[in-house]
Amino acid sequence: MGATVIIGGQWGDEGKAKVVDFLMGDHDVVVRFQGGANAGHTVVSELGKFAFHQIPSGLLYPRVTGILGNGMVIDPFAFLQEFKDLSARGVDMAERLFVSSAAHVVTPVHKLMDNVLETDRKGASIGSTGKGIGPAYADKHMRGGIRMGVFLREKDELFEIIERSIEWNNRIFAAYNAPTLSAETIASDFVGIKDAMEPFIVDTQEMVHRLSADGRRILLEGAQGTLLDIDHGTYPFVTSSSCSVGGAVSGTGLWPRGIRRIIGIFKSYITRVGNGPMPTEIGGRDGDALRERGGEYGTTTGRPRRCGWFDMVAGRYSVLLNGYDEIALTKLDVLSGFSTVKICTGYRSGGGEIASFPQNTDALARCEPIYEEMPGWEERISHARSVEELPVAARRFVERLEKGLGVPITFVSTGPAREETILRSDTFSTVRK
Ligand code: GDP
Ligand code: IMO
Ligand code: MG
């Protein structure tokens, strides 16, 4: 049985967690494969509203096993807090949540470094979430990082490893004239959580292969989105991990041919938090309307998200990079009430037209959108459970996106709750287990 992969098709916050939660009805295992506490994944279920950050969404189903894969960078203190908060709300994850010994550790130094670097960038800051993601991946790639397996070491060894790493980073802080941190205090804090962390740590590469061989149905939950990918995104305004489909392989140890189904999640418009070019960004009344109706405020940082019309040029680039089998389109309900809805079908730049997404971020910043306008619809649509119940204009909009992207849109979301969903094909099981 091959794995299903969920990938953010745009700049993140597409509604990935809603789709993950929906799909868990017919999966047994959910694995995060990249990123860390920069993610904010919201699930609305009969138990209430949950925001997942490092723990995979999908664990609201008691029979599901959750794994934080080797491709992640993990803040262990935030992990324990998230575990505690979920447990307090009745989500019992005892003996069904595992953390890769090969995932990298985010220390307080990485978070401080994130802020030091952002300040140093002055007008060109990235708009990082400040969770230490970039510095932790930098240490990993510099081969100076610490892996989660450190919690399996004796306490005195753990102390020494953390102390050394903080001191190493302190030398860099000194170069930036930034305050240094107490290596001893941080090392003691890590020793203090060793007993709590140890039971979670396993070799997850081995584990995912075993679960797969046993016929357990695996879902790989992407965080962020393709346009934030370290290689393929709008560099340098990106995150530091592989959020497109390649990351699902390197971040778990599964085989490329072990992936059976790749689902891209797209919003019916587009949003971005943080800085960097965004050709279809709209200000004024329409931009505000999208933000307010869509509740477009960051799940992790509370920052207002920049909003714009659906960008088909960026969408086709996302399709090209990920080879989606299917697309889940979310937040169609947010477009109710617009007399016209727009889709960007090309860019205008330097007096000419371009149809493909520029690799060069400065070139992207110079692009103006070319829009196709379609009639909008007034009606609210969250009650619709079939395509036939949608206003004709909404149906045409979905069909236009499907044609432009060249991938079947099999799932249409019309509200945050599980049931606010229209299935356009039988690839999604409606049987909830
Ligand atoms: P993720 O990071 O991709 O998982 O997305 P977020 O959780 O950061 O942001 C998506 C937000 O939209 C959350 O508040 C969801 O509850 C909400 N949401 C998801 N699907 C829909 C939908 O179809 N309609 C509306 N109105 N809200 C949705
Ligand atoms: P989910 O998984 C949207 C953005 C930040 C910033 C850039 C780099 O909820 O879709 P980082 O903290 O990684 O150094 O920030 O990436 N960013 C996200 N934007 N959704 C996310 O996650 C994001 N995670 C990071 O705003 O622009
Ligand atoms: Mg989010």
Short mmCIF file of C-alpha atoms and ligand atoms in Angstrom, two decimals:
data_model
loop_
_atom_site.label_atom_id
_atom_site.label_comp_id
_atom_site.label_asym_id
_atom_site.label_seq_id
_atom_site.Cartn_x
_atom_site.Cartn_y
_atom_site.Cartn_z
CA MET A 1 0.00 0.00 0.00
CA GLY A 2 1.61 3.27 -1.10
CA ALA A 3 1.53 6.50 0.86
CA THR A 4 -0.63 9.58 0.26
CA VAL A 5 1.14 12.95 0.34
CA ILE A 6 -0.48 16.29 1.16
CA ILE A 7 1.38 19.29 -0.27
CA GLY A 8 0.67 23.00 0.15
CA GLY A 9 0.21 24.26 -3.41
CA GLN A 10 0.81 27.96 -2.73
CA TRP A 11 2.48 30.02 0.06
CA GLY A 12 1.13 27.96 2.97
CA ASP A 13 -2.10 28.05 5.01
CA GLU A 14 -4.09 26.52 2.17
CA GLY A 15 -6.17 24.48 4.59
CA LYS A 16 -3.92 21.41 4.53
CA ALA A 17 -4.92 20.31 8.02
CA LYS A 18 -8.62 20.23 7.19
CA VAL A 19 -7.88 17.88 4.31
CA VAL A 20 -5.48 15.78 6.43
CA ASP A 21 -8.14 15.41 9.12
CA PHE A 22 -10.72 14.45 6.50
CA LEU A 23 -8.41 11.86 4.94
CA MET A 24 -7.52 10.25 8.26
CA GLY A 25 -10.84 8.44 8.00
CA ASP A 26 -9.07 6.07 5.62
CA HIS A 27 -5.45 6.27 6.79
CA ASP A 28 -3.77 4.80 9.86
CA VAL A 29 -0.54 6.74 10.20
CA VAL A 30 0.26 10.45 9.77
CA VAL A 31 3.83 11.66 9.33
CA ARG A 32 5.19 15.22 9.28
CA PHE A 33 8.30 15.27 7.08
CA GLN A 34 9.70 18.83 7.20
CA GLY A 35 9.46 22.16 8.95
CA GLY A 36 8.76 22.59 12.62
CA ALA A 37 6.91 24.97 14.91
CA ASN A 38 6.57 27.54 12.11
CA ALA A 39 3.55 25.54 10.91
CA GLY A 40 0.04 26.27 12.14
CA HIS A 41 -2.47 23.63 11.08
CA THR A 42 -6.10 24.11 12.08
CA VAL A 43 -8.63 21.32 12.44
CA VAL A 44 -12.26 21.94 13.37
CA SER A 45 -13.92 18.79 14.66
CA GLU A 46 -16.78 17.86 16.96
CA LEU A 47 -14.28 18.26 19.83
CA GLY A 48 -13.67 21.92 18.91
CA LYS A 49 -10.97 23.88 17.11
CA PHE A 50 -7.36 22.66 17.32
CA ALA A 51 -4.16 24.33 16.08
CA PHE A 52 -1.34 21.84 15.50
CA HIS A 53 2.24 23.08 15.20
CA GLN A 54 4.72 20.21 15.46
CA ILE A 55 2.42 17.30 16.27
CA PRO A 56 0.79 16.00 13.08
CA SER A 57 -2.85 16.94 12.48
CA GLY A 58 -4.82 13.75 12.18
CA LEU A 59 -4.30 12.54 15.73
CA LEU A 60 -7.84 13.43 16.72
CA TYR A 61 -8.67 9.90 15.55
CA PRO A 62 -7.74 7.66 18.53
CA ARG A 63 -6.52 4.76 16.36
CA VAL A 64 -4.07 6.88 14.35
CA THR A 65 -0.30 6.71 14.88
CA GLY A 66 1.61 10.01 14.56
CA ILE A 67 5.24 10.47 13.61
CA LEU A 68 7.51 13.52 13.57
CA GLY A 69 9.85 12.52 10.75
CA ASN A 70 13.59 12.87 10.31
CA GLY A 71 13.24 15.88 7.99
CA MET A 72 11.81 18.08 10.75
CA VAL A 73 13.54 20.52 13.09
CA ILE A 74 11.91 20.13 16.51
CA ASP A 75 11.66 22.44 19.49
CA PRO A 76 11.35 19.86 22.28
CA PHE A 77 9.99 22.31 24.86
CA ALA A 78 7.24 23.47 22.51
CA PHE A 79 6.58 19.83 21.58
CA LEU A 80 6.00 18.85 25.23
CA GLN A 81 3.75 21.88 25.73
CA GLU A 82 1.70 21.00 22.64
CA PHE A 83 1.43 17.40 23.85
CA LYS A 84 0.26 18.62 27.26
CA ASP A 85 -2.28 21.06 25.82
CA LEU A 86 -3.77 18.42 23.52
CA SER A 87 -3.88 15.85 26.34
CA ALA A 88 -5.69 18.38 28.56
CA ARG A 89 -8.33 18.66 25.83
CA GLY A 90 -8.87 14.91 25.81
CA VAL A 91 -6.56 13.90 22.96
CA ASP A 92 -4.80 10.88 24.41
CA MET A 93 -1.61 10.22 22.43
CA ALA A 94 0.11 7.80 24.81
CA GLU A 95 2.13 5.21 22.91
CA ARG A 96 0.95 6.37 19.50
CA LEU A 97 3.18 9.40 18.95
CA PHE A 98 6.82 9.03 17.91
CA VAL A 99 9.69 11.39 17.19
CA SER A 100 12.56 10.59 14.83
CA SER A 101 15.96 10.27 16.50
CA ALA A 102 17.39 11.80 13.30
CA ALA A 103 15.24 14.96 13.35
CA HIS A 104 17.20 18.03 14.38
CA VAL A 105 16.81 19.91 17.65
CA VAL A 106 15.81 23.59 17.75
CA THR A 107 17.41 25.27 20.77
CA PRO A 108 16.68 28.73 22.23
CA VAL A 109 19.82 29.87 20.46
CA HIS A 110 18.24 29.18 17.07
CA LYS A 111 15.22 31.29 17.93
CA LEU A 112 17.40 34.16 19.09
CA MET A 113 19.51 33.81 15.95
CA ASP A 114 16.36 34.01 13.79
CA ASN A 115 15.63 37.42 15.31
CA VAL A 116 19.23 38.62 15.14
CA LEU A 117 19.42 37.74 11.44
CA GLU A 118 16.04 39.34 10.68
CA THR A 119 17.15 42.59 12.34
CA ASP A 120 20.42 42.46 10.44
CA ARG A 121 18.55 42.15 7.12
CA LYS A 122 16.99 45.55 7.81
CA GLY A 123 14.60 46.45 4.97
CA ALA A 124 14.99 43.02 3.34
CA SER A 125 13.74 40.86 6.21
CA ILE A 126 12.01 37.61 5.31
CA GLY A 127 9.24 37.87 7.86
CA SER A 128 10.24 34.66 9.62
CA THR A 129 7.95 33.24 12.29
CA GLY A 130 10.93 33.46 14.67
CA LYS A 131 10.73 29.78 15.59
CA GLY A 132 14.40 29.13 14.87
CA ILE A 133 13.76 27.12 11.71
CA GLY A 134 16.43 28.67 9.42
CA PRO A 135 19.26 28.60 11.99
CA ALA A 136 18.44 25.00 13.00
CA TYR A 137 18.54 23.82 9.37
CA ALA A 138 21.73 25.87 8.86
CA ASP A 139 23.40 24.02 11.76
CA LYS A 140 22.16 20.72 10.29
CA HIS A 141 23.65 21.44 6.89
CA MET A 142 26.83 22.83 8.42
CA ARG A 143 27.04 19.47 10.21
CA GLY A 144 27.02 21.18 13.57
CA GLY A 145 23.43 20.32 14.53
CA ILE A 146 22.11 18.16 17.34
CA ARG A 147 19.67 15.37 16.60
CA MET A 148 16.71 14.29 18.74
CA GLY A 149 18.53 11.05 19.55
CA VAL A 150 20.52 13.17 22.00
CA PHE A 151 17.71 12.55 24.50
CA LEU A 152 18.73 8.87 24.59
CA ARG A 153 22.18 9.80 25.93
CA GLU A 154 23.16 9.84 29.61
CA LYS A 155 22.30 13.11 31.37
CA ASP A 156 25.91 14.27 31.73
CA GLU A 157 26.56 13.62 28.03
CA LEU A 158 23.35 15.47 27.07
CA PHE A 159 24.43 18.42 29.23
CA GLU A 160 27.84 18.56 27.58
CA ILE A 161 26.52 18.32 24.01
CA ILE A 162 23.98 21.11 24.51
CA GLU A 163 26.44 23.29 26.41
CA ARG A 164 29.03 22.96 23.64
CA SER A 165 26.49 23.79 20.96
CA ILE A 166 25.25 26.91 22.77
CA GLU A 167 28.80 28.10 23.35
CA TRP A 168 29.56 27.60 19.65
CA ASN A 169 26.55 29.72 18.71
CA ASN A 170 27.47 32.32 21.34
CA ARG A 171 30.69 32.98 19.44
CA ILE A 172 28.57 33.88 16.41
CA PHE A 173 26.30 36.12 18.52
CA ALA A 174 29.35 37.94 19.78
CA ALA A 175 30.25 38.74 16.17
CA TYR A 176 26.81 40.34 15.74
CA ASN A 177 27.15 42.20 19.06
CA ALA A 178 24.02 40.37 20.16
CA PRO A 179 23.46 39.20 23.73
CA THR A 180 24.77 35.70 24.43
CA LEU A 181 22.77 33.06 26.27
CA SER A 182 23.75 31.04 29.33
CA ALA A 183 24.95 27.72 27.98
CA GLU A 184 24.72 26.20 31.44
CA THR A 185 21.08 27.22 31.99
CA ILE A 186 19.98 25.91 28.60
CA ALA A 187 21.90 22.65 29.03
CA SER A 188 20.26 22.17 32.45
CA ASP A 189 16.83 22.82 30.93
CA PHE A 190 17.48 20.09 28.35
CA VAL A 191 18.55 17.65 31.07
CA GLY A 192 15.31 18.58 32.86
CA ILE A 193 13.16 17.29 29.97
CA LYS A 194 15.21 14.19 29.12
CA ASP A 195 12.90 11.78 30.97
CA ALA A 196 9.81 13.30 29.34
CA MET A 197 11.31 13.21 25.81
CA GLU A 198 13.02 9.82 25.87
CA PRO A 199 9.93 7.60 25.41
CA PHE A 200 9.02 9.37 22.14
CA ILE A 201 12.36 8.89 20.38
CA VAL A 202 12.66 6.06 17.85
CA ASP A 203 14.28 5.28 14.50
CA THR A 204 11.32 6.35 12.43
CA GLN A 205 12.86 5.48 9.04
CA GLU A 206 12.76 1.82 10.04
CA MET A 207 9.33 2.29 11.60
CA VAL A 208 7.61 3.80 8.53
CA HIS A 209 8.88 0.97 6.35
CA ARG A 210 7.63 -1.60 8.84
CA LEU A 211 4.22 0.07 9.11
CA SER A 212 4.00 0.22 5.33
CA ALA A 213 4.97 -3.46 4.98
CA ASP A 214 2.28 -4.30 7.54
CA GLY A 215 -0.32 -2.70 5.28
CA ARG A 216 -0.89 0.38 7.44
CA ARG A 217 -2.11 3.27 5.30
CA ILE A 218 0.32 6.18 5.59
CA LEU A 219 -0.41 9.85 5.03
CA LEU A 220 2.48 12.31 4.76
CA GLU A 221 1.50 15.77 5.95
CA GLY A 222 3.37 18.63 4.31
CA ALA A 223 3.79 21.95 6.07
CA GLN A 224 4.22 25.38 4.45
CA GLY A 225 3.80 25.36 0.66
CA THR A 226 5.61 24.87 -2.63
CA LEU A 227 6.31 28.59 -3.15
CA LEU A 228 8.10 28.61 0.23
CA ASP A 229 10.30 25.61 -0.69
CA ILE A 230 14.01 26.25 -0.10
CA ASP A 231 14.90 25.11 -3.66
CA HIS A 232 11.81 25.88 -5.71
CA GLY A 233 10.24 28.81 -3.88
CA THR A 234 10.66 32.56 -4.11
CA TYR A 235 14.19 32.54 -2.63
CA PRO A 236 15.27 34.13 -0.31
CA PHE A 237 11.67 34.76 0.84
CA VAL A 238 11.16 31.09 1.65
CA THR A 239 11.39 28.73 4.60
CA SER A 240 14.44 26.49 5.01
CA SER A 241 12.95 23.08 4.19
CA SER A 242 11.75 21.08 1.18
CA CYS A 243 8.00 21.61 1.34
CA SER A 244 7.31 20.18 -2.10
CA VAL A 245 7.01 16.47 -2.81
CA GLY A 246 10.75 15.69 -2.77
CA GLY A 247 10.82 16.48 0.92
CA ALA A 248 8.33 13.69 1.58
CA VAL A 249 10.98 11.18 0.52
CA SER A 250 14.07 12.67 2.18
CA GLY A 251 12.10 13.62 5.28
CA THR A 252 10.81 10.10 5.99
CA GLY A 253 13.11 7.58 4.34
CA LEU A 254 10.24 6.17 2.24
CA TRP A 255 10.88 5.33 -1.41
CA PRO A 256 9.68 7.62 -4.24
CA ARG A 257 7.81 4.63 -5.66
CA GLY A 258 6.29 4.07 -2.22
CA ILE A 259 4.19 7.18 -2.83
CA ARG A 260 0.91 6.37 -4.50
CA ARG A 261 -1.10 9.56 -4.40
CA ILE A 262 -0.05 13.21 -4.32
CA ILE A 263 -2.70 15.74 -3.37
CA GLY A 264 -2.10 19.46 -3.80
CA ILE A 265 -4.04 21.81 -1.55
CA PHE A 266 -4.99 25.18 -3.05
CA LYS A 267 -7.05 28.02 -1.68
CA SER A 268 -9.64 29.51 -4.06
CA TYR A 269 -7.57 32.71 -3.85
CA ILE A 270 -4.03 33.12 -2.49
CA THR A 271 -2.42 34.37 0.69
CA ARG A 272 1.08 34.99 1.93
CA VAL A 273 2.45 35.84 5.39
CA GLY A 274 5.83 37.45 5.59
CA ASN A 275 7.68 39.30 2.85
CA GLY A 276 8.51 38.68 -0.79
CA PRO A 277 6.83 39.25 -4.15
CA MET A 278 3.20 38.28 -4.67
CA PRO A 279 1.94 39.39 -8.10
CA THR A 280 -1.79 39.07 -7.41
CA GLU A 281 -1.78 40.79 -4.01
CA ILE A 282 -4.74 43.15 -3.71
CA GLY A 283 -5.17 46.01 -1.31
CA GLY A 284 -8.25 48.11 -0.67
CA ARG A 285 -11.77 46.84 -0.13
CA ASP A 286 -11.42 43.50 -1.97
CA GLY A 287 -8.22 42.61 -0.11
CA ASP A 288 -9.80 43.48 3.22
CA ALA A 289 -12.94 41.52 2.32
CA LEU A 290 -10.90 38.38 1.58
CA ARG A 291 -8.94 38.77 4.83
CA GLU A 292 -12.01 39.31 7.00
CA ARG A 293 -14.28 36.73 5.37
CA GLY A 294 -11.48 34.17 5.18
CA GLY A 295 -10.21 34.84 8.72
CA GLU A 296 -6.78 35.35 7.17
CA TYR A 297 -4.68 35.83 10.28
CA GLY A 298 -1.70 33.58 11.01
CA THR A 299 -2.38 30.44 13.07
CA THR A 300 1.14 30.61 14.55
CA THR A 301 1.88 34.33 14.80
CA GLY A 302 -1.53 36.04 14.46
CA ARG A 303 -0.13 38.28 11.70
CA PRO A 304 -2.62 39.46 9.03
CA ARG A 305 -2.08 37.47 5.84
CA ARG A 306 -1.58 39.29 2.54
CA CYS A 307 -4.47 38.33 0.23
CA GLY A 308 -4.89 38.20 -3.53
CA TRP A 309 -6.72 36.54 -6.41
CA PHE A 310 -5.92 32.99 -7.54
CA ASP A 311 -2.60 32.92 -9.38
CA MET A 312 -2.73 30.30 -12.14
CA VAL A 313 0.86 30.98 -13.24
CA ALA A 314 2.12 30.09 -9.76
CA GLY A 315 -0.42 27.25 -9.63
CA ARG A 316 0.86 25.65 -12.84
CA TYR A 317 4.42 25.90 -11.52
CA SER A 318 3.28 24.09 -8.37
CA VAL A 319 1.65 21.38 -10.53
CA LEU A 320 4.85 21.04 -12.55
CA LEU A 321 7.01 20.54 -9.47
CA ASN A 322 4.77 18.14 -7.60
CA GLY A 323 2.95 16.11 -10.24
CA TYR A 324 -0.32 16.16 -8.30
CA ASP A 325 -2.78 13.36 -8.95
CA GLU A 326 -5.58 15.42 -7.45
CA ILE A 327 -6.25 18.87 -6.11
CA ALA A 328 -8.27 19.83 -3.04
CA LEU A 329 -9.65 23.34 -3.43
CA THR A 330 -10.44 25.10 -0.14
CA LYS A 331 -12.27 28.20 1.06
CA LEU A 332 -14.58 28.50 -1.94
CA ASP A 333 -17.18 29.90 0.49
CA VAL A 334 -14.98 32.97 1.09
CA LEU A 335 -15.64 34.15 -2.48
CA SER A 336 -19.42 34.43 -1.93
CA GLY A 337 -20.52 38.04 -2.26
CA PHE A 338 -18.02 39.20 -4.89
CA SER A 339 -19.81 40.42 -8.03
CA THR A 340 -16.82 39.29 -10.10
CA VAL A 341 -14.02 36.87 -9.26
CA LYS A 342 -10.62 37.05 -10.92
CA ILE A 343 -8.01 34.51 -11.97
CA CYS A 344 -4.50 35.55 -12.96
CA THR A 345 -3.71 33.66 -16.18
CA GLY A 346 -0.41 35.32 -17.12
CA TYR A 347 2.05 38.03 -16.17
CA ARG A 348 2.98 41.23 -17.92
CA SER A 349 6.60 42.30 -17.55
CA GLY A 350 8.87 44.75 -19.41
CA GLY A 351 6.29 45.39 -22.11
CA GLY A 352 5.84 41.67 -22.89
CA GLU A 353 3.78 38.78 -21.57
CA ILE A 354 5.12 35.73 -19.79
CA ALA A 355 3.24 32.53 -19.08
CA SER A 356 5.68 30.82 -16.72
CA PHE A 357 6.70 31.55 -13.15
CA PRO A 358 10.09 33.35 -13.10
CA GLN A 359 12.82 31.64 -11.08
CA ASN A 360 14.37 34.99 -10.34
CA THR A 361 12.60 36.68 -7.44
CA ASP A 362 13.45 40.21 -8.66
CA ALA A 363 11.90 39.32 -12.02
CA LEU A 364 8.79 38.04 -10.22
CA ALA A 365 8.57 41.32 -8.31
CA ARG A 366 8.34 43.16 -11.64
CA CYS A 367 5.41 41.05 -12.90
CA GLU A 368 1.92 42.51 -13.20
CA PRO A 369 -1.00 40.09 -13.27
CA ILE A 370 -3.17 39.58 -16.34
CA TYR A 371 -6.65 38.74 -15.11
CA GLU A 372 -9.55 36.81 -16.49
CA GLU A 373 -12.78 37.95 -14.86
CA MET A 374 -15.70 35.66 -14.18
CA PRO A 375 -19.15 36.32 -12.76
CA GLY A 376 -19.26 35.91 -8.99
CA TRP A 377 -22.10 34.63 -6.80
CA GLU A 378 -23.98 36.11 -3.88
CA GLU A 379 -25.24 32.98 -2.14
CA ARG A 380 -23.61 31.39 0.86
CA ILE A 381 -22.46 27.88 -0.07
CA SER A 382 -21.25 26.19 3.14
CA HIS A 383 -24.37 24.00 3.25
CA ALA A 384 -23.70 22.50 -0.22
CA ARG A 385 -22.80 18.79 -0.16
CA SER A 386 -22.76 18.21 -3.91
CA VAL A 387 -21.63 20.15 -6.95
CA GLU A 388 -25.27 20.46 -8.05
CA GLU A 389 -26.05 22.49 -4.92
CA LEU A 390 -23.47 25.14 -5.85
CA PRO A 391 -24.49 28.28 -7.77
CA VAL A 392 -23.64 27.92 -11.47
CA ALA A 393 -21.01 30.70 -11.23
CA ALA A 394 -19.18 28.86 -8.42
CA ARG A 395 -19.26 25.63 -10.43
CA ARG A 396 -17.83 27.42 -13.49
CA PHE A 397 -15.08 28.91 -11.34
CA VAL A 398 -14.01 25.47 -10.09
CA GLU A 399 -14.14 24.07 -13.63
CA ARG A 400 -12.00 26.96 -14.91
CA LEU A 401 -9.35 26.34 -12.26
CA GLU A 402 -9.37 22.63 -13.01
CA LYS A 403 -8.90 23.26 -16.72
CA GLY A 404 -6.13 25.80 -16.13
CA LEU A 405 -4.22 23.61 -13.71
CA GLY A 406 -4.76 20.45 -15.74
CA VAL A 407 -5.38 18.30 -12.63
CA PRO A 408 -8.73 16.99 -11.36
CA ILE A 409 -10.15 18.97 -8.46
CA THR A 410 -11.65 16.12 -6.47
CA PHE A 411 -12.33 17.86 -3.16
CA VAL A 412 -13.96 21.26 -2.65
CA SER A 413 -14.05 22.75 0.82
CA THR A 414 -16.79 25.23 1.68
CA GLY A 415 -16.10 25.79 5.39
CA PRO A 416 -13.69 24.81 8.17
CA ALA A 417 -15.71 21.84 9.47
CA ARG A 418 -15.29 18.27 8.22
CA GLU A 419 -18.78 18.09 6.77
CA GLU A 420 -18.42 21.37 4.84
CA THR A 421 -16.97 19.43 1.97
CA ILE A 422 -17.99 18.46 -1.56
CA LEU A 423 -16.42 15.38 -3.10
CA ARG A 424 -16.19 15.57 -6.89
CA SER A 425 -14.93 12.02 -7.30
CA ASP A 426 -15.02 8.74 -5.43
CA THR A 427 -11.28 8.85 -4.64
CA PHE A 428 -12.19 10.18 -1.19
CA SER A 429 -13.97 7.76 1.08
CA THR A 430 -16.87 9.28 2.96
CA VAL A 431 -16.81 6.48 5.50
CA ARG A 432 -15.45 7.91 8.75
CA LYS A 433 -13.75 5.42 11.07
P1 GDP B 1 -2.85 24.99 6.91
O1 GDP B 1 -1.63 25.61 7.52
O2 GDP B 1 -2.70 24.78 5.44
O3 GDP B 1 -3.29 23.74 7.61
O4 GDP B 1 -4.02 26.06 7.07
P2 GDP B 1 -4.34 26.98 8.36
O5 GDP B 1 -4.95 26.15 9.42
O6 GDP B 1 -3.14 27.79 8.73
O7 GDP B 1 -5.35 28.03 7.75
C1 GDP B 1 -6.55 27.62 7.14
C2 GDP B 1 -7.72 28.28 7.91
O8 GDP B 1 -8.88 28.20 7.12
C3 GDP B 1 -8.05 27.57 9.21
O9 GDP B 1 -8.56 28.52 10.11
C4 GDP B 1 -9.14 26.58 8.78
O10 GDP B 1 -10.01 26.23 9.87
C5 GDP B 1 -9.87 27.38 7.75
N1 GDP B 1 -10.50 26.62 6.67
C6 GDP B 1 -10.08 25.46 6.07
N2 GDP B 1 -10.88 25.16 5.02
C7 GDP B 1 -11.81 26.15 4.95
C8 GDP B 1 -12.89 26.43 4.06
O11 GDP B 1 -13.16 25.72 3.10
N3 GDP B 1 -13.62 27.57 4.30
C9 GDP B 1 -13.34 28.41 5.33
N4 GDP B 1 -14.10 29.49 5.48
N5 GDP B 1 -12.33 28.18 6.19
C10 GDP B 1 -11.57 27.08 5.99
P1 IMO B 2 1.75 26.27 7.36
O1 IMO B 2 2.30 24.88 7.50
C1 IMO B 2 2.48 30.30 5.87
C2 IMO B 2 6.58 31.81 6.11
C3 IMO B 2 6.89 32.94 7.08
C4 IMO B 2 8.02 33.64 6.36
C5 IMO B 2 8.78 32.47 5.71
C6 IMO B 2 9.96 32.00 6.54
O2 IMO B 2 0.83 26.67 8.45
O3 IMO B 2 1.19 26.48 5.99
P2 IMO B 2 10.31 30.67 8.81
O4 IMO B 2 9.66 30.82 10.16
O5 IMO B 2 10.12 29.34 8.20
O6 IMO B 2 11.73 31.12 8.82
O7 IMO B 2 9.55 31.75 7.87
O8 IMO B 2 7.83 31.41 5.59
N1 IMO B 2 5.94 30.62 6.72
C7 IMO B 2 4.66 30.29 6.54
N2 IMO B 2 3.67 30.92 5.88
N3 IMO B 2 2.24 29.11 6.44
C8 IMO B 2 3.22 28.45 7.10
O9 IMO B 2 3.06 27.20 7.57
C9 IMO B 2 4.50 29.05 7.20
N4 IMO B 2 5.67 28.69 7.77
C10 IMO B 2 6.56 29.65 7.46
O10 IMO B 2 5.78 33.77 7.27
O11 IMO B 2 7.51 34.41 5.31
MG MG B 3 -1.08 27.35 8.59
#
